[in-house]
């Protein structure tokens, strides 16, 4: 496994991006890549794949965001290392919480790109969230070590009932979305994200039963 980046926005560097893409065949993300390919075929839209530096099918924490942003096609990954403000905030919050990359899988409640070419970022529509619902159970089935789910943002939070139905004993933590807009307009957002991730970290630190 390659060395982990020590600062946000690492994939702004073309050499770093090329190195990450060279890992795309890693076996720990292959089943999730296959699910992403299936979703892309069924929805007729690109679906970014998990970051191979993260935990893939070995993840113990699912971090569910809302939807890929318009710039995701530059990397093709769902990753904390993208060159945008949300990813940079996520990088910092996860590092502060001391949550190992190998324990995480970052995904989106609507996993396909919902934006038209050249369009600005937008929140998913309720119809899109509903259409994405059937894809959550197959994802959970690929994560046998999952110990906690963190739902970031209002739309990601709507996945809580489906998570409870499929994994009744799974702890579910809701936090605000880590977008720069949220952090700038609501002073309590950073503290709420930190509390939620600290709670998740405490769950991950519990001895295996």
mmCIF file of C-alpha atoms in Angstrom:
data_model
loop_
_atom_site.group_PDB
_atom_site.id
_atom_site.type_symbol
_atom_site.label_atom_id
_atom_site.label_comp_id
_atom_site.label_asym_id
_atom_site.label_seq_id
_atom_site.Cartn_x
_atom_site.Cartn_y
_atom_site.Cartn_z
ATOM 1 C CA UNK A 1 0.000 0.000 0.000
ATOM 2 C CA UNK A 2 1.273 3.460 -0.870
ATOM 3 C CA UNK A 3 2.042 6.056 1.784
ATOM 4 C CA UNK A 4 -0.948 8.047 2.950
ATOM 5 C CA UNK A 5 -1.092 11.778 2.161
ATOM 6 C CA UNK A 6 -0.266 14.023 5.084
ATOM 7 C CA UNK A 7 -2.215 17.079 3.876
ATOM 8 C CA UNK A 8 -5.555 17.729 2.145
ATOM 9 C CA UNK A 9 -6.092 17.998 -1.628
ATOM 10 C CA UNK A 10 -3.310 15.541 -2.454
ATOM 11 C CA UNK A 11 -4.954 14.535 -5.738
ATOM 12 C CA UNK A 12 -4.527 18.036 -7.139
ATOM 13 C CA UNK A 13 -1.045 16.759 -8.003
ATOM 14 C CA UNK A 14 -1.209 14.892 -11.352
ATOM 15 C CA UNK A 15 1.559 12.519 -10.266
ATOM 16 C CA UNK A 16 -0.313 11.645 -7.069
ATOM 17 C CA UNK A 17 -3.489 11.080 -9.065
ATOM 18 C CA UNK A 18 -1.678 8.807 -11.508
ATOM 19 C CA UNK A 19 -0.227 6.825 -8.608
ATOM 20 C CA UNK A 20 -3.677 6.443 -7.049
ATOM 21 C CA UNK A 21 -5.171 5.293 -10.334
ATOM 22 C CA UNK A 22 -2.441 2.663 -10.579
ATOM 23 C CA UNK A 23 -3.978 1.069 -7.459
ATOM 24 C CA UNK A 24 -7.474 0.787 -8.894
ATOM 25 C CA UNK A 25 -7.175 -2.969 -9.366
ATOM 26 C CA UNK A 26 -6.629 -3.566 -5.643
ATOM 27 C CA UNK A 27 -8.656 -6.602 -4.512
ATOM 28 C CA UNK A 28 -10.083 -4.925 -1.402
ATOM 29 C CA UNK A 29 -12.080 -2.487 -3.531
ATOM 30 C CA UNK A 30 -12.873 -4.836 -6.441
ATOM 31 C CA UNK A 31 -16.336 -5.939 -5.180
ATOM 32 C CA UNK A 32 -17.375 -2.323 -4.564
ATOM 33 C CA UNK A 33 -16.054 -1.311 -7.985
ATOM 34 C CA UNK A 34 -18.247 -4.062 -9.453
ATOM 35 C CA UNK A 35 -21.252 -2.619 -7.599
ATOM 36 C CA UNK A 36 -20.340 0.868 -8.871
ATOM 37 C CA UNK A 37 -20.201 -0.482 -12.441
ATOM 38 C CA UNK A 38 -23.624 -2.085 -11.992
ATOM 39 C CA UNK A 39 -25.129 1.140 -10.655
ATOM 40 C CA UNK A 40 -23.569 3.150 -13.483
ATOM 41 C CA UNK A 41 -25.040 0.781 -16.069
ATOM 42 C CA UNK A 42 -28.490 0.830 -14.499
ATOM 43 C CA UNK A 43 -28.617 4.586 -13.895
ATOM 44 C CA UNK A 44 -26.820 5.659 -17.066
ATOM 45 C CA UNK A 45 -24.457 7.937 -15.118
ATOM 46 C CA UNK A 46 -20.864 7.721 -13.838
ATOM 47 C CA UNK A 47 -20.277 6.300 -10.360
ATOM 48 C CA UNK A 48 -16.921 7.077 -8.716
ATOM 49 C CA UNK A 49 -15.185 4.142 -7.054
ATOM 50 C CA UNK A 50 -13.751 3.853 -3.540
ATOM 51 C CA UNK A 51 -10.337 5.261 -2.797
ATOM 52 C CA UNK A 52 -7.889 2.329 -2.821
ATOM 53 C CA UNK A 53 -6.036 3.883 0.114
ATOM 54 C CA UNK A 54 -9.182 3.403 2.209
ATOM 55 C CA UNK A 55 -10.510 0.162 3.663
ATOM 56 C CA UNK A 56 -12.773 -1.125 0.904
ATOM 57 C CA UNK A 57 -14.529 -4.338 1.913
ATOM 58 C CA UNK A 58 -12.455 -4.424 5.106
ATOM 59 C CA UNK A 59 -13.856 -1.101 6.345
ATOM 60 C CA UNK A 60 -15.321 -0.894 9.827
ATOM 61 C CA UNK A 61 -16.815 2.580 9.359
ATOM 62 C CA UNK A 62 -19.075 3.612 6.500
ATOM 63 C CA UNK A 63 -19.046 7.369 5.969
ATOM 64 C CA UNK A 64 -22.046 8.185 3.845
ATOM 65 C CA UNK A 65 -22.107 11.573 2.093
ATOM 66 C CA UNK A 66 -24.848 12.848 -0.228
ATOM 67 C CA UNK A 67 -23.803 12.732 -3.898
ATOM 68 C CA UNK A 68 -20.643 13.084 -5.994
ATOM 69 C CA UNK A 69 -19.888 16.702 -6.903
ATOM 70 C CA UNK A 70 -19.529 17.825 -10.526
ATOM 71 C CA UNK A 71 -15.723 17.724 -10.326
ATOM 72 C CA UNK A 72 -15.572 14.058 -9.308
ATOM 73 C CA UNK A 73 -14.822 12.919 -12.842
ATOM 74 C CA UNK A 74 -11.376 14.486 -12.565
ATOM 75 C CA UNK A 75 -10.321 11.691 -10.203
ATOM 76 C CA UNK A 76 -13.040 9.044 -10.514
ATOM 77 C CA UNK A 77 -12.724 8.330 -6.780
ATOM 78 C CA UNK A 78 -14.859 8.921 -3.707
ATOM 79 C CA UNK A 79 -12.030 10.270 -1.593
ATOM 80 C CA UNK A 80 -10.999 12.700 1.113
ATOM 81 C CA UNK A 81 -8.041 13.656 -1.102
ATOM 82 C CA UNK A 82 -9.960 15.519 -3.824
ATOM 83 C CA UNK A 83 -9.004 19.125 -4.495
ATOM 84 C CA UNK A 84 -12.180 20.684 -3.097
ATOM 85 C CA UNK A 85 -13.268 22.219 0.169
ATOM 86 C CA UNK A 86 -15.581 19.438 1.307
ATOM 87 C CA UNK A 87 -12.895 16.786 0.857
ATOM 88 C CA UNK A 88 -10.311 18.962 2.609
ATOM 89 C CA UNK A 89 -12.627 19.444 5.583
ATOM 90 C CA UNK A 90 -13.313 15.725 5.689
ATOM 91 C CA UNK A 91 -9.575 14.987 5.589
ATOM 92 C CA UNK A 92 -8.979 17.241 8.584
ATOM 93 C CA UNK A 93 -11.923 16.000 10.664
ATOM 94 C CA UNK A 94 -11.026 12.333 10.134
ATOM 95 C CA UNK A 95 -7.381 13.009 10.978
ATOM 96 C CA UNK A 96 -8.380 14.857 14.156
ATOM 97 C CA UNK A 97 -10.573 11.928 15.194
ATOM 98 C CA UNK A 98 -7.682 9.513 14.736
ATOM 99 C CA UNK A 99 -9.724 7.184 12.526
ATOM 100 C CA UNK A 100 -7.452 5.010 10.406
ATOM 101 C CA UNK A 101 -7.973 5.125 6.652
ATOM 102 C CA UNK A 102 -8.035 1.339 6.576
ATOM 103 C CA UNK A 103 -11.140 1.465 8.767
ATOM 104 C CA UNK A 104 -13.118 3.753 6.451
ATOM 105 C CA UNK A 105 -15.209 3.517 3.350
ATOM 106 C CA UNK A 106 -16.518 6.807 1.954
ATOM 107 C CA UNK A 107 -19.628 6.485 -0.216
ATOM 108 C CA UNK A 108 -22.644 8.568 -1.264
ATOM 109 C CA UNK A 109 -26.306 7.987 -0.537
ATOM 110 C CA UNK A 110 -26.880 8.790 -4.242
ATOM 111 C CA UNK A 111 -23.709 7.202 -5.645
ATOM 112 C CA UNK A 112 -24.014 8.338 -9.262
ATOM 113 C CA UNK A 113 -23.284 11.755 -10.744
ATOM 114 C CA UNK A 114 -26.545 13.737 -10.833
ATOM 115 C CA UNK A 115 -25.181 16.876 -12.464
ATOM 116 C CA UNK A 116 -25.446 17.810 -16.107
ATOM 117 C CA UNK A 117 -22.183 18.723 -17.824
ATOM 118 C CA UNK A 118 -21.104 22.188 -16.728
ATOM 119 C CA UNK A 119 -23.761 22.455 -14.019
ATOM 120 C CA UNK A 120 -23.089 23.759 -10.531
ATOM 121 C CA UNK A 121 -23.215 21.474 -7.520
ATOM 122 C CA UNK A 122 -26.659 20.821 -6.079
ATOM 123 C CA UNK A 123 -28.281 18.650 -3.443
ATOM 124 C CA UNK A 124 -29.932 15.429 -4.579
ATOM 125 C CA UNK A 125 -33.662 15.454 -5.190
ATOM 126 C CA UNK A 126 -35.902 13.244 -3.105
ATOM 127 C CA UNK A 127 -36.706 11.125 -6.148
ATOM 128 C CA UNK A 128 -32.983 10.524 -6.636
ATOM 129 C CA UNK A 129 -32.529 9.542 -2.989
ATOM 130 C CA UNK A 130 -35.459 7.138 -3.297
ATOM 131 C CA UNK A 131 -34.035 5.639 -6.502
ATOM 132 C CA UNK A 132 -30.712 5.066 -4.754
ATOM 133 C CA UNK A 133 -32.273 3.247 -1.798
ATOM 134 C CA UNK A 134 -32.119 -0.278 -3.290
ATOM 135 C CA UNK A 135 -28.348 0.001 -3.741
ATOM 136 C CA UNK A 136 -27.591 0.384 -0.034
ATOM 137 C CA UNK A 137 -28.248 -3.222 0.992
ATOM 138 C CA UNK A 138 -25.875 -4.669 -1.637
ATOM 139 C CA UNK A 139 -23.192 -2.293 -0.384
ATOM 140 C CA UNK A 140 -23.728 -3.354 3.224
ATOM 141 C CA UNK A 141 -23.496 -6.989 2.178
ATOM 142 C CA UNK A 142 -19.945 -6.297 0.984
ATOM 143 C CA UNK A 143 -18.867 -4.940 4.409
ATOM 144 C CA UNK A 144 -18.744 -7.861 6.867
ATOM 145 C CA UNK A 145 -16.583 -5.988 9.420
ATOM 146 C CA UNK A 146 -18.779 -2.884 9.548
ATOM 147 C CA UNK A 147 -19.055 -1.562 13.119
ATOM 148 C CA UNK A 148 -20.546 1.933 12.672
ATOM 149 C CA UNK A 149 -22.103 4.159 10.022
ATOM 150 C CA UNK A 150 -21.711 7.940 9.957
ATOM 151 C CA UNK A 151 -24.315 9.799 7.888
ATOM 152 C CA UNK A 152 -23.136 13.266 6.843
ATOM 153 C CA UNK A 153 -25.862 15.675 5.844
ATOM 154 C CA UNK A 154 -29.653 15.730 5.698
ATOM 155 C CA UNK A 155 -30.025 13.497 2.662
ATOM 156 C CA UNK A 156 -27.505 10.960 3.892
ATOM 157 C CA UNK A 157 -29.457 10.897 7.144
ATOM 158 C CA UNK A 158 -32.460 9.582 5.260
ATOM 159 C CA UNK A 159 -30.592 6.300 4.832
ATOM 160 C CA UNK A 160 -30.930 5.581 8.560
ATOM 161 C CA UNK A 161 -34.134 3.493 8.279
ATOM 162 C CA UNK A 162 -32.656 1.334 5.524
ATOM 163 C CA UNK A 163 -29.505 0.795 7.578
ATOM 164 C CA UNK A 164 -31.579 -0.170 10.602
ATOM 165 C CA UNK A 165 -33.642 -2.582 8.533
ATOM 166 C CA UNK A 166 -30.615 -4.329 7.045
ATOM 167 C CA UNK A 167 -28.245 -4.119 10.024
ATOM 168 C CA UNK A 168 -30.444 -3.613 13.115
ATOM 169 C CA UNK A 169 -27.546 -3.639 15.595
ATOM 170 C CA UNK A 170 -25.331 -1.237 13.637
ATOM 171 C CA UNK A 171 -24.701 2.070 15.444
ATOM 172 C CA UNK A 172 -25.695 5.005 13.237
ATOM 173 C CA UNK A 173 -24.330 8.502 13.890
ATOM 174 C CA UNK A 174 -25.642 11.605 12.122
ATOM 175 C CA UNK A 175 -23.412 14.617 11.551
ATOM 176 C CA UNK A 176 -23.708 17.760 9.404
ATOM 177 C CA UNK A 177 -22.306 17.709 5.909
ATOM 178 C CA UNK A 178 -18.684 18.978 5.942
ATOM 179 C CA UNK A 179 -19.113 21.437 3.079
ATOM 180 C CA UNK A 180 -17.400 24.838 3.384
ATOM 181 C CA UNK A 181 -20.814 26.511 3.143
ATOM 182 C CA UNK A 182 -22.109 24.586 6.159
ATOM 183 C CA UNK A 183 -18.997 25.325 8.185
ATOM 184 C CA UNK A 184 -19.142 29.038 7.375
ATOM 185 C CA UNK A 185 -22.852 29.611 7.927
ATOM 186 C CA UNK A 186 -23.445 27.530 11.070
ATOM 187 C CA UNK A 187 -20.854 28.032 13.834
ATOM 188 C CA UNK A 188 -21.793 24.814 15.657
ATOM 189 C CA UNK A 189 -21.229 22.558 12.630
ATOM 190 C CA UNK A 190 -17.515 21.798 13.201
ATOM 191 C CA UNK A 191 -18.151 20.860 16.829
ATOM 192 C CA UNK A 192 -21.043 18.581 15.850
ATOM 193 C CA UNK A 193 -18.926 16.831 13.224
ATOM 194 C CA UNK A 194 -16.083 16.394 15.709
ATOM 195 C CA UNK A 195 -18.441 14.945 18.347
ATOM 196 C CA UNK A 196 -19.909 12.492 15.873
ATOM 197 C CA UNK A 197 -16.551 11.292 14.606
ATOM 198 C CA UNK A 198 -15.218 11.034 18.162
ATOM 199 C CA UNK A 199 -18.186 8.802 18.968
ATOM 200 C CA UNK A 200 -17.438 6.675 15.906
ATOM 201 C CA UNK A 201 -13.763 6.453 16.885
ATOM 202 C CA UNK A 202 -14.746 5.266 20.354
ATOM 203 C CA UNK A 203 -16.847 2.503 18.813
ATOM 204 C CA UNK A 204 -13.953 1.435 16.600
ATOM 205 C CA UNK A 205 -11.652 1.362 19.648
ATOM 206 C CA UNK A 206 -13.852 -1.093 21.555
ATOM 207 C CA UNK A 207 -12.332 -4.556 21.990
ATOM 208 C CA UNK A 208 -13.754 -7.116 19.588
ATOM 209 C CA UNK A 209 -16.405 -9.246 21.282
#
